[in-house]
CSV table of C-alpha atoms and ligand atoms in Angstrom, one decimal:
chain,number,residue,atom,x,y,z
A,1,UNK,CA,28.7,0.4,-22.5
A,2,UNK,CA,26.4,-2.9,-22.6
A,3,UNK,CA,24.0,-2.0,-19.5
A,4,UNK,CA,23.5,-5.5,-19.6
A,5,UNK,CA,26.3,-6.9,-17.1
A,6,UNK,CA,25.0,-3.7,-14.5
A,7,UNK,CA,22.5,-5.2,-12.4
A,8,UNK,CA,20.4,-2.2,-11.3
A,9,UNK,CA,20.4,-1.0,-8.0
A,10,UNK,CA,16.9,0.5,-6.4
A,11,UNK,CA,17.7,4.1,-7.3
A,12,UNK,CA,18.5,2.9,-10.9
A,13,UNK,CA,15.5,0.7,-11.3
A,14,UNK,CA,13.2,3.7,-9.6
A,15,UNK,CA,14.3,5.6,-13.0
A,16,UNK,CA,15.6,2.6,-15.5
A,17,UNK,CA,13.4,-0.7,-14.5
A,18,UNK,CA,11.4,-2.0,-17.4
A,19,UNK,CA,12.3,1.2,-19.5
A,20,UNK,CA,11.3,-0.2,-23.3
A,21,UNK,CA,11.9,2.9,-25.8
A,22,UNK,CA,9.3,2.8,-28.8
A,23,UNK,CA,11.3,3.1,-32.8
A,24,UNK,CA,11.5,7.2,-31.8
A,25,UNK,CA,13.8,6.9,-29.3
A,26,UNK,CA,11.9,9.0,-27.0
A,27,UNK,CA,13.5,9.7,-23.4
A,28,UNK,CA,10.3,9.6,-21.3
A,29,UNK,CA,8.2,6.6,-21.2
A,30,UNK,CA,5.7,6.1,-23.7
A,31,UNK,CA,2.1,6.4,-23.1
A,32,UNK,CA,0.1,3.9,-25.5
A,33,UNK,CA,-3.7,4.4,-24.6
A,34,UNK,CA,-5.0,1.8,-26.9
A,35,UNK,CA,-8.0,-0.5,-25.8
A,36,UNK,CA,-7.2,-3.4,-28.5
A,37,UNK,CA,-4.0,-4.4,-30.7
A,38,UNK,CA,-4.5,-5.6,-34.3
A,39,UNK,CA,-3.5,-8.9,-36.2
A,40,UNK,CA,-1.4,-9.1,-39.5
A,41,UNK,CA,-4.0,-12.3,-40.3
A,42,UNK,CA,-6.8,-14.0,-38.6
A,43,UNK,CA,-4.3,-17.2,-37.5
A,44,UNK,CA,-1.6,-14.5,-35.9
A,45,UNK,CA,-4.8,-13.8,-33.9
A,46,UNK,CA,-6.0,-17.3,-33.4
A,47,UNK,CA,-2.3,-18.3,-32.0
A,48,UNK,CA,-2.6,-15.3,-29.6
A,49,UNK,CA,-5.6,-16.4,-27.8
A,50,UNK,CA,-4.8,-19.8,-27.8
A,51,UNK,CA,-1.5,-18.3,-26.2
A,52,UNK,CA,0.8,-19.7,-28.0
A,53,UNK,CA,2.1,-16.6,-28.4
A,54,UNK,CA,3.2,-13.9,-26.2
A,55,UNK,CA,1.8,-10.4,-27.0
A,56,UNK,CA,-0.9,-8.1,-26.2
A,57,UNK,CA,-4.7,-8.8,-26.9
A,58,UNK,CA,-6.5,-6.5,-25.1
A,59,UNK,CA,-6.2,-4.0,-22.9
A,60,UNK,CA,-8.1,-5.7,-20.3
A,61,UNK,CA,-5.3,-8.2,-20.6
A,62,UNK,CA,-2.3,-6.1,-20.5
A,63,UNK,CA,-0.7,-3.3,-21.8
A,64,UNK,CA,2.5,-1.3,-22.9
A,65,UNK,CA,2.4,1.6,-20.6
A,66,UNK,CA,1.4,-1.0,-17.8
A,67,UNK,CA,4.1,-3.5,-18.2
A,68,UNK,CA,6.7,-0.5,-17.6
A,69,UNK,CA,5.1,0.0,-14.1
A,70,UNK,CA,4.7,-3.6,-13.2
A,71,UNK,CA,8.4,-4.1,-14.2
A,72,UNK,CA,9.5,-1.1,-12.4
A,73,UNK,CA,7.8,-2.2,-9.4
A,74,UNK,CA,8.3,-5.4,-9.4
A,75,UNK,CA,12.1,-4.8,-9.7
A,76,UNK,CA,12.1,-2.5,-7.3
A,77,UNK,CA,9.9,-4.8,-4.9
A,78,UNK,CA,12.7,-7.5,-5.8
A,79,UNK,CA,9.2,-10.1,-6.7
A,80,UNK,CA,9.0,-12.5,-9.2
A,81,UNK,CA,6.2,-11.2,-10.5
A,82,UNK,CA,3.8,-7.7,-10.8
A,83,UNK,CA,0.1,-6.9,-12.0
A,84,UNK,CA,-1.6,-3.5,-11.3
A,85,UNK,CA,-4.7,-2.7,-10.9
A,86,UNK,CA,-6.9,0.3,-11.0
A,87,UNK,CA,-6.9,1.0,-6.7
A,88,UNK,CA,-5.3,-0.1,-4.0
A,89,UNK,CA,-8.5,-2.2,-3.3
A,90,UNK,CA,-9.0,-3.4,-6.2
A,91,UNK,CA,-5.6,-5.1,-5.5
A,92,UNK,CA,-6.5,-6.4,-1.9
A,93,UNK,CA,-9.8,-7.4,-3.3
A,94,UNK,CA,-8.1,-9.8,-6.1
A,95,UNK,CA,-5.4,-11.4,-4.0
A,96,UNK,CA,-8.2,-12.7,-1.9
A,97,UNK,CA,-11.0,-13.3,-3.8
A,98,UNK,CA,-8.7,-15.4,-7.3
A,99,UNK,CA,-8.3,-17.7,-4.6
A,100,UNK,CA,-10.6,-18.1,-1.8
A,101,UNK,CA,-14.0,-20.0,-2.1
A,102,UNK,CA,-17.0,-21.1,0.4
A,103,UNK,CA,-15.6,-23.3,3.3
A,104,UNK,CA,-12.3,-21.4,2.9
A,105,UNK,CA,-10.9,-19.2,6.0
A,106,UNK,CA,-9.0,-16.7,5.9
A,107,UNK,CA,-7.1,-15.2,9.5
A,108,UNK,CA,-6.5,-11.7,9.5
A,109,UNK,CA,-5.4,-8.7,11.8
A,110,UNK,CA,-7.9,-6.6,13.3
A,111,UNK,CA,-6.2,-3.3,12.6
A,112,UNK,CA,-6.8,-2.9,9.3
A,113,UNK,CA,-7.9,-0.3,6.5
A,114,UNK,CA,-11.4,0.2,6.6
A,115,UNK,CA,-12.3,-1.3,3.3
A,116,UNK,CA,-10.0,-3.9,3.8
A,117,UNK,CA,-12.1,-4.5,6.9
A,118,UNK,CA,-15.4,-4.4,4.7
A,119,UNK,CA,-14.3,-7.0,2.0
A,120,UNK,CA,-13.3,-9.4,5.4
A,121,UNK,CA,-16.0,-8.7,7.4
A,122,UNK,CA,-19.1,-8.5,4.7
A,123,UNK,CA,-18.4,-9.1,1.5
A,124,UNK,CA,-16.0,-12.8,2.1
A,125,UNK,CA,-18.4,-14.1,4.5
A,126,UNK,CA,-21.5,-13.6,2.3
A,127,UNK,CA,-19.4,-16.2,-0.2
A,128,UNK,CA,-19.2,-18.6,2.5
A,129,UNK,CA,-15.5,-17.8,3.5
A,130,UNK,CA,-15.2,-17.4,7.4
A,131,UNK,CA,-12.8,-14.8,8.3
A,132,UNK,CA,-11.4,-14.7,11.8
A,133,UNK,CA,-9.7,-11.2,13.2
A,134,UNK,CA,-6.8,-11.3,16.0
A,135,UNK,CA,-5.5,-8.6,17.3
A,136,UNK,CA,-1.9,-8.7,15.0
A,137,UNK,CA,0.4,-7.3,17.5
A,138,UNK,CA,0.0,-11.1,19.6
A,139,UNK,CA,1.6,-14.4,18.5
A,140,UNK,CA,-0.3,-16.3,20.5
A,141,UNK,CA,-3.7,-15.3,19.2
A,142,UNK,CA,-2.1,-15.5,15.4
A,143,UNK,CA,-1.5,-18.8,16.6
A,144,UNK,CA,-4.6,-20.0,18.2
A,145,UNK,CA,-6.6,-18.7,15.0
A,146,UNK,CA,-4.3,-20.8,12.8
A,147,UNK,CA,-4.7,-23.4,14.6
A,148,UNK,CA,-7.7,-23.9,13.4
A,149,UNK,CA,-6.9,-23.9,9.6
A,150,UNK,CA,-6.6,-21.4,6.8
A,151,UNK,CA,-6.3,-21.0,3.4
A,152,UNK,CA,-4.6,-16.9,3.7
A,153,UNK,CA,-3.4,-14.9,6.4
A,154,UNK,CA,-4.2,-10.7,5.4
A,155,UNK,CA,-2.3,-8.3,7.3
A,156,UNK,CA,-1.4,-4.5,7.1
A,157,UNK,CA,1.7,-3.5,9.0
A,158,UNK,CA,2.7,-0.8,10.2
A,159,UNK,CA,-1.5,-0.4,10.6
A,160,UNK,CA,-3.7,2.3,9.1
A,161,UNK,CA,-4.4,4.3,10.9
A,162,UNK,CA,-3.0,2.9,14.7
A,163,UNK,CA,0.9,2.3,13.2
A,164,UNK,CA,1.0,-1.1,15.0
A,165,UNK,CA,3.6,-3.0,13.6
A,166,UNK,CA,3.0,-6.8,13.2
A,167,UNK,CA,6.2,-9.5,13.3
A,168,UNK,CA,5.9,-10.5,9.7
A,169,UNK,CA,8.6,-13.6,10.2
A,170,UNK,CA,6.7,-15.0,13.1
A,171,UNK,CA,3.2,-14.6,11.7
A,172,UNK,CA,4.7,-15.8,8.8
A,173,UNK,CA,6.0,-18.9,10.2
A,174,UNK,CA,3.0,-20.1,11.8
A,175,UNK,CA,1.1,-19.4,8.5
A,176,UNK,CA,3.1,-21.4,6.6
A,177,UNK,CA,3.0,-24.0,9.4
A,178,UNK,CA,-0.6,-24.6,8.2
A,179,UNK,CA,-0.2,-23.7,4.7
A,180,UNK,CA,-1.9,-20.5,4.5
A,181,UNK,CA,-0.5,-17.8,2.2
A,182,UNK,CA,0.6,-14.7,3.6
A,183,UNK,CA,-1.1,-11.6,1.6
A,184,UNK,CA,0.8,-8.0,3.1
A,185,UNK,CA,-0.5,-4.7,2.8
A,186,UNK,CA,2.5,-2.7,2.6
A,187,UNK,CA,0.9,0.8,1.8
A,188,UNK,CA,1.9,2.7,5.0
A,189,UNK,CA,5.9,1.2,4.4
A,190,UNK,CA,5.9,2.1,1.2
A,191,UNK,CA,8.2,-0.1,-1.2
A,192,UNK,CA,11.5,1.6,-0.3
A,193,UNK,CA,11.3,1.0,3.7
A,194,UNK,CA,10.3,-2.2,3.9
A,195,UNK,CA,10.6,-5.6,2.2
A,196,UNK,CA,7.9,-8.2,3.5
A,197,UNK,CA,8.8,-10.6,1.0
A,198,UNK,CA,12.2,-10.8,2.2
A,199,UNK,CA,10.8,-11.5,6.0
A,200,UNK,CA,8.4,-14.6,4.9
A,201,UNK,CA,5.4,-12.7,3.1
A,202,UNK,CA,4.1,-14.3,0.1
A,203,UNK,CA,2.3,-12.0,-1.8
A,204,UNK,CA,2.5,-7.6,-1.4
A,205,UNK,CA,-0.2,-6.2,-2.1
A,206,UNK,CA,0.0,-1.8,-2.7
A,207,UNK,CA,-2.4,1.0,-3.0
A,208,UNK,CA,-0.2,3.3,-5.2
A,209,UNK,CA,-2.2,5.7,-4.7
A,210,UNK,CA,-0.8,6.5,-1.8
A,211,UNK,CA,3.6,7.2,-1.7
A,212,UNK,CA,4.0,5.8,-5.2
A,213,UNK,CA,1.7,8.5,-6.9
A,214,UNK,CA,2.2,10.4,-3.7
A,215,UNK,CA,1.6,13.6,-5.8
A,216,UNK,CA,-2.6,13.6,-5.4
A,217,UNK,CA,-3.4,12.8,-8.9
A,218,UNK,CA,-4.5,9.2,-9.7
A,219,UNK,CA,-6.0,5.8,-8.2
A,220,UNK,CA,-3.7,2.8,-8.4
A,221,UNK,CA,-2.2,-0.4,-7.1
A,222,UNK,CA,-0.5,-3.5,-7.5
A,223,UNK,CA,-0.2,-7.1,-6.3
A,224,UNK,CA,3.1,-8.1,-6.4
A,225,UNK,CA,4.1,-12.0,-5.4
A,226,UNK,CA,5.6,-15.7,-7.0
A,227,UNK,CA,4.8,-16.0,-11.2
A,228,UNK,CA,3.1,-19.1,-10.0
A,229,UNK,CA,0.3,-17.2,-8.2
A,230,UNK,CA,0.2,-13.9,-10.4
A,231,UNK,CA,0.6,-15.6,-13.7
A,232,UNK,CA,-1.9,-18.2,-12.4
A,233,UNK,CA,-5.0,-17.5,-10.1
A,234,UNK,CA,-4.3,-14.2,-10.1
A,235,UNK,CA,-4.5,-13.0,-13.7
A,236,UNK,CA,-7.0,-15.8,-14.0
A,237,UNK,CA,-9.4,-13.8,-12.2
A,238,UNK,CA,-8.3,-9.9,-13.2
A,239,UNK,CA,-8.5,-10.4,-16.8
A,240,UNK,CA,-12.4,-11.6,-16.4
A,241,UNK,CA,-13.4,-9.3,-13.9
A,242,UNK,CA,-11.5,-6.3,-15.3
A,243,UNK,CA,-9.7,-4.2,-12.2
A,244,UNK,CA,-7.1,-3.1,-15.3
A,245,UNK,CA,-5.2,0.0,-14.8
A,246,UNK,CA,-5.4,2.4,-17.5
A,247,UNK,CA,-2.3,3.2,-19.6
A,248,UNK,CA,-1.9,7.1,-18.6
A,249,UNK,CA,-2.6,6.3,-14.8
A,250,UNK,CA,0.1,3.6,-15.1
A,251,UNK,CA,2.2,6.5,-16.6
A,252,UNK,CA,1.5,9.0,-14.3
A,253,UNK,CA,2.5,6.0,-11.3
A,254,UNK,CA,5.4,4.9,-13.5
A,255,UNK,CA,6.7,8.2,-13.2
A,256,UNK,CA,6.0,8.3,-9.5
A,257,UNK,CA,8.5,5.9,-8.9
A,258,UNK,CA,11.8,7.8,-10.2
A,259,UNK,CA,11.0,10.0,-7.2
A,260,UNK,CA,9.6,7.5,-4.9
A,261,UNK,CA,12.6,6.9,-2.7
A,262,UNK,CA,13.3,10.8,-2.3
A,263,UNK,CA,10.0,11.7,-1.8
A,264,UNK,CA,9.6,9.1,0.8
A,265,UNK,CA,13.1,9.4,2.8
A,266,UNK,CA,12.1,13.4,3.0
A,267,UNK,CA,8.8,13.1,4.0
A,268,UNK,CA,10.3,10.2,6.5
A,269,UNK,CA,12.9,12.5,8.3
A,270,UNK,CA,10.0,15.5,8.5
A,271,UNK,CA,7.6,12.5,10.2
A,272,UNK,CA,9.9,11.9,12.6
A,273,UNK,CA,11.3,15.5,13.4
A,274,UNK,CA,7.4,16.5,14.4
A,275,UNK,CA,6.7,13.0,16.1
A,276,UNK,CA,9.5,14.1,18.5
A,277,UNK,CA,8.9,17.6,18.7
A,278,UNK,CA,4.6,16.7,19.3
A,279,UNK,CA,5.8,14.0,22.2
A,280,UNK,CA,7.5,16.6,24.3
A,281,UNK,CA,4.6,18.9,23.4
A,282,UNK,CA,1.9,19.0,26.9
A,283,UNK,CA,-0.7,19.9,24.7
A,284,UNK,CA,-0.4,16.4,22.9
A,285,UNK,CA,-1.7,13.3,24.9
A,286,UNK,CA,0.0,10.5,23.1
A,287,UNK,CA,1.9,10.6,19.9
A,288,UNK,CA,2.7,7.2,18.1
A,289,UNK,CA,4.8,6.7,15.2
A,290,UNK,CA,6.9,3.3,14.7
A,291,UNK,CA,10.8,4.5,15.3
A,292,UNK,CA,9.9,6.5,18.9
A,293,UNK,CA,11.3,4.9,21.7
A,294,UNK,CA,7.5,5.1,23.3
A,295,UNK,CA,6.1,3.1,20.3
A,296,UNK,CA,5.6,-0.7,21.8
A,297,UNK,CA,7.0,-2.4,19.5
A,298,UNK,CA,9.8,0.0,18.2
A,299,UNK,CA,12.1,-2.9,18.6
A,300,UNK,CA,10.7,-5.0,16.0
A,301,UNK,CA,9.5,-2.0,13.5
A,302,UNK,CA,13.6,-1.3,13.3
A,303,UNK,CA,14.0,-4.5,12.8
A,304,UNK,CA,11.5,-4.8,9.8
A,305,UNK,CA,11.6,-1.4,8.6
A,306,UNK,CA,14.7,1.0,7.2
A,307,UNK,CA,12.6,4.0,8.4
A,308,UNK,CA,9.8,5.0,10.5
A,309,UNK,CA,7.8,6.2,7.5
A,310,UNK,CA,6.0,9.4,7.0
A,311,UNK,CA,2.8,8.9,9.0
A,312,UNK,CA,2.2,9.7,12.7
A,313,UNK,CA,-0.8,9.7,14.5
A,314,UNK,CA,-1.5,12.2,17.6
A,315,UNK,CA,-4.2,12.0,20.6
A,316,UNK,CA,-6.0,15.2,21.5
A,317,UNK,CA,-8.4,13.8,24.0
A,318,UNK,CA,-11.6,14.6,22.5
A,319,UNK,CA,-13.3,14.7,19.1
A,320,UNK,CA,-13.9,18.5,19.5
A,321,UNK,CA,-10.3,19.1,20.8
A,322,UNK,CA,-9.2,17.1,17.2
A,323,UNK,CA,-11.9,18.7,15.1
A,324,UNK,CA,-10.8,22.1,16.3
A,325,UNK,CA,-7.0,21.2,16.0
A,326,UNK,CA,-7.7,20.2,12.3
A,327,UNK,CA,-9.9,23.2,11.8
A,328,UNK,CA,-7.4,25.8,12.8
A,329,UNK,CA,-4.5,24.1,10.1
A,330,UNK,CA,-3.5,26.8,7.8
A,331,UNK,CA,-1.0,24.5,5.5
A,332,UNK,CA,-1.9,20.8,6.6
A,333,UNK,CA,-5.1,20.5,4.5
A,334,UNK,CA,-7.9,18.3,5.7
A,335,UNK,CA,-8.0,14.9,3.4
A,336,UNK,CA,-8.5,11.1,3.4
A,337,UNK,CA,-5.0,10.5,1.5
A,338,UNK,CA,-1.7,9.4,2.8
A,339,UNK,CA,1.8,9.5,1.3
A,340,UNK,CA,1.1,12.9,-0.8
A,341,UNK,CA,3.7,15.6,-0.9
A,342,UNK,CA,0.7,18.2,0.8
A,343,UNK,CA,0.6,17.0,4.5
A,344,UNK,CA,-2.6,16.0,5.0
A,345,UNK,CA,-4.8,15.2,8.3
A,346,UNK,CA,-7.5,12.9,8.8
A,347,UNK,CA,-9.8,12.3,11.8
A,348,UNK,CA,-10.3,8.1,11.0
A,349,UNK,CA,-13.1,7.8,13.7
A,350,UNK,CA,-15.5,9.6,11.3
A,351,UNK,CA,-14.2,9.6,8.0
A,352,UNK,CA,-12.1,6.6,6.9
A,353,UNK,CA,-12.4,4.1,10.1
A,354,UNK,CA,-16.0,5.0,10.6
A,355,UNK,CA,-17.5,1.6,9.2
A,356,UNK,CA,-15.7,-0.2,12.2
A,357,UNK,CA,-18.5,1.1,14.7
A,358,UNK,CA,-17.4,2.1,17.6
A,359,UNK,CA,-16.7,-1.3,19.6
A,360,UNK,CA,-14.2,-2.4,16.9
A,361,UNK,CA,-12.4,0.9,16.8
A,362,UNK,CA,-11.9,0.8,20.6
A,363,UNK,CA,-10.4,-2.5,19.9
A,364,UNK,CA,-7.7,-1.1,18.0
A,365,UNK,CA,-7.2,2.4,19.4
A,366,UNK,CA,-9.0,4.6,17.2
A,367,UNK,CA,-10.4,6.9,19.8
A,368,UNK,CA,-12.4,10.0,19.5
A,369,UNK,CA,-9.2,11.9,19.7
A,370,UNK,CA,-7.1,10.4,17.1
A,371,UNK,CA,-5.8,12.8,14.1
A,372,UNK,CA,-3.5,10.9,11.4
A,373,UNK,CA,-1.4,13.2,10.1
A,374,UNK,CA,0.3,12.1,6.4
A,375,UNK,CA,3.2,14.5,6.7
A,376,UNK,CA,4.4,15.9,3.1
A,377,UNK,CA,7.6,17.6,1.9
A,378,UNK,CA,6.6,21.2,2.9
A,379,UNK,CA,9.4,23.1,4.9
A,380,UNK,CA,9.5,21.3,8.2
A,381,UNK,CA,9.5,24.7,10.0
A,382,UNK,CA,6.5,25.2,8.6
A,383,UNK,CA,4.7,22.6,9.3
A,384,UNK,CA,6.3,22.8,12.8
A,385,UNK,CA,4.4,26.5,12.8
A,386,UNK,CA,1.5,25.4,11.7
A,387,UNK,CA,0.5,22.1,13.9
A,388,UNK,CA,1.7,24.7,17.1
A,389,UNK,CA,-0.3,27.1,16.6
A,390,UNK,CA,-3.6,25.1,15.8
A,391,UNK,CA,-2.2,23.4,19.2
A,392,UNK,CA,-3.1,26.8,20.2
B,401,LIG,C1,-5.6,3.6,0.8
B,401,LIG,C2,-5.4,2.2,1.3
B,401,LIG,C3,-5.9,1.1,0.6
B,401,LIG,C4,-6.8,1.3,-0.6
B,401,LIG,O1,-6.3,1.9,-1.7
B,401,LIG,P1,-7.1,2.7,-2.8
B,401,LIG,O2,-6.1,3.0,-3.8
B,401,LIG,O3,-7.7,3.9,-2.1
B,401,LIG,O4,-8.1,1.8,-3.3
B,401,LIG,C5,-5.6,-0.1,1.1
B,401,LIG,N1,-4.9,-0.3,2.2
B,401,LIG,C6,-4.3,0.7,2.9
B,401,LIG,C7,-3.5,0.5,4.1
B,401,LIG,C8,-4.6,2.0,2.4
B,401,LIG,O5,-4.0,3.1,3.1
């Protein structure tokens, strides 16, 4: 059967999308970890970088094992257009920077990764961009901001590591109003539960580090968004300053993706057992994740997301109350990653939020007593087992 007239659903692209087989015919995906490509004669390799012809130069350009995972992705992402790149913030770092230059603003949500927070609060401003942060969860101070102007709006929703959900259409909306383009970090939704390009973002933006490896074992990311933008500024800027992915990481993310949507939807359905079963536990204070009736905007995150995702975030009270809790874990291991298939736990004030200082985590709810907990596919019993009796 010509697979040709099929067009692909997501499971099928997880596994199929941007599948090139080399001349053996092998069933995997190849791996081809080759710096350079070679030229039949010196005028084949004049045309090629003149680019008048389409192949690869040079691995800082592109390459085999890469394209498969930028096709997959970008399929599955349902983008025009897909480059990796060799961490989630090398990705976030190059959707800002291929663009932005002194005079330029840039309005972003306060709640934000903390070296997402670094690149807008240090590193932008000391190239002359001013950066402004709102607190992403109200319209009207999106709107006030933008008001003034801006080139690109960054936003992470739901938040890492406070799960506040942001309404991409509306922030989207007033954006666009001004003609500011809408960069989404979609790492905590993961590609399979929610689509920000479909609800008025203009470029997605991915550690895959995070759900798409989701098995611990390699850095990556993505920025995903219109040909125009990729093709253009974008790759304009990665191919000179050289954030490539490397061909066996691309492989190993590649192969991330056939599981991706199973990996996520179990690890979803575990979240949310223990986010219920932690809210009616006395010992908890407060227990947020985005699909609980007690989240505050659990309206809008059903609205924008399939699932509630496989990250919940628990209050204990006190940073000895959460340092103990962590301590006494006998299967939740103690680790900055999210979306692995180990549940992991984090204590952001001191680890991964612990540039913010302590004003700006106030700001957005990182408190002394905030664990994250990046729940995996163990047996949900035991995991159950193991956060009561460190509750203990
Ligand atoms: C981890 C993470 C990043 C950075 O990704 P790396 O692959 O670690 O560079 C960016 N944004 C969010 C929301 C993250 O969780």
């Amino acid at each position: 059967m010509d697979d040709s007239v099929i067009e692909f659903g997501e499971a099928t692209n997880l596994i199929r999308g941007g599948l090139e087989r080399s001349a053996f015919d092998e069933t995997a995906e190849a791996i081809y970890p080759t710096s350079g490509f070679v030229y039949a004669t010196a005028s084949e390799a004049e045309a090629a970088f003149a680019g008048e012809h389409d192949r690869y130069i040079y691995g800082r350009y592109g390459n085999p094992t890469v394209s498969v995972f930028e096709e997959r992705l970008r399929l599955v992402e349902g983008a025009e257009s897909c480059l990796a790149t060799a961490s989630g913030m090398a990705a976030v770092y190059a959707s800002l920077a291929c663009q932005l230059r002194a005079g330029d603003r840039v309005v972003a949500s306060r709640a934000l990764f903390g070296s997402c927070f670094v690149i807008l609060d240090e590193i932008l401003p000391r190239m002359g961009v001013e950066t402004v942060l709102v607190d992403g969860t109200s319209l009207d101070e999106w709107q006030k901001a933008l008001a003034g102007g801006a080139n690109a709006v960054f936003l992470e929703t739901p938040s890492n590591p406070g799960l506040e959900v942001i309404d991409l259409p509306a922030v989207a909306a007033a954006a666009h109003e001004v003609g500011a383009m809408v960069i989404v970090d979609n790492v905590f939704a993961s590609p399979v539960l929610q689509k920000p390009l479909d609800l008025g973002a203009d470029v997605v933006v991915y550690s895959a580090t995070k759900h798409i490896d989701g098995q611990g074992r390699t850095l990556g990311g993505a920025v995903l968004g219109s040909e125009e933008f990729v093709k253009g500024p974008l790759m304009a800027f990665t191919r000179h300053t050289g954030p490539s992915l490397s061909p066996f990481n691309a492989w190993v993310l590649t192969k991330g993706l056939e599981t991706l949507r199973l990996r996520v939807d179990a690890m979803g359905r575990s979240a949310a057992d223990l986010a219920n079963r932690l809210e009616a536990d006395q010992r908890v204070q407060t227990v947020r994740y985005p699909f609980l009736d007690s989240h505050p905007q659990v309206g809008l995150a059903r609205r924008q997301m399939s699932a509630g995702g496989t990250i919940l975030t628990l209050d204990l009270g006190t940073k000895q109350k959460a340092f103990a809790f962590a301590d006494s874990l006998t299967i939740v291991d103690i680790s900055n990653n999210v979306g692995d298939s180990k549940s992991l736990v984090t204590h952001p004030a001191t680890t991964t939020h612990r540039r913010l200082g302590s004003e700006m985590r106030a700001q957005v709810g990182i408190t002394d007593g905030l664990l994250r907990l990046s729940v995996g596919l163990e047996d949900v019993e035991d995991l159950h087992k193991d956060l009561d009796q460190a509750l203990g």
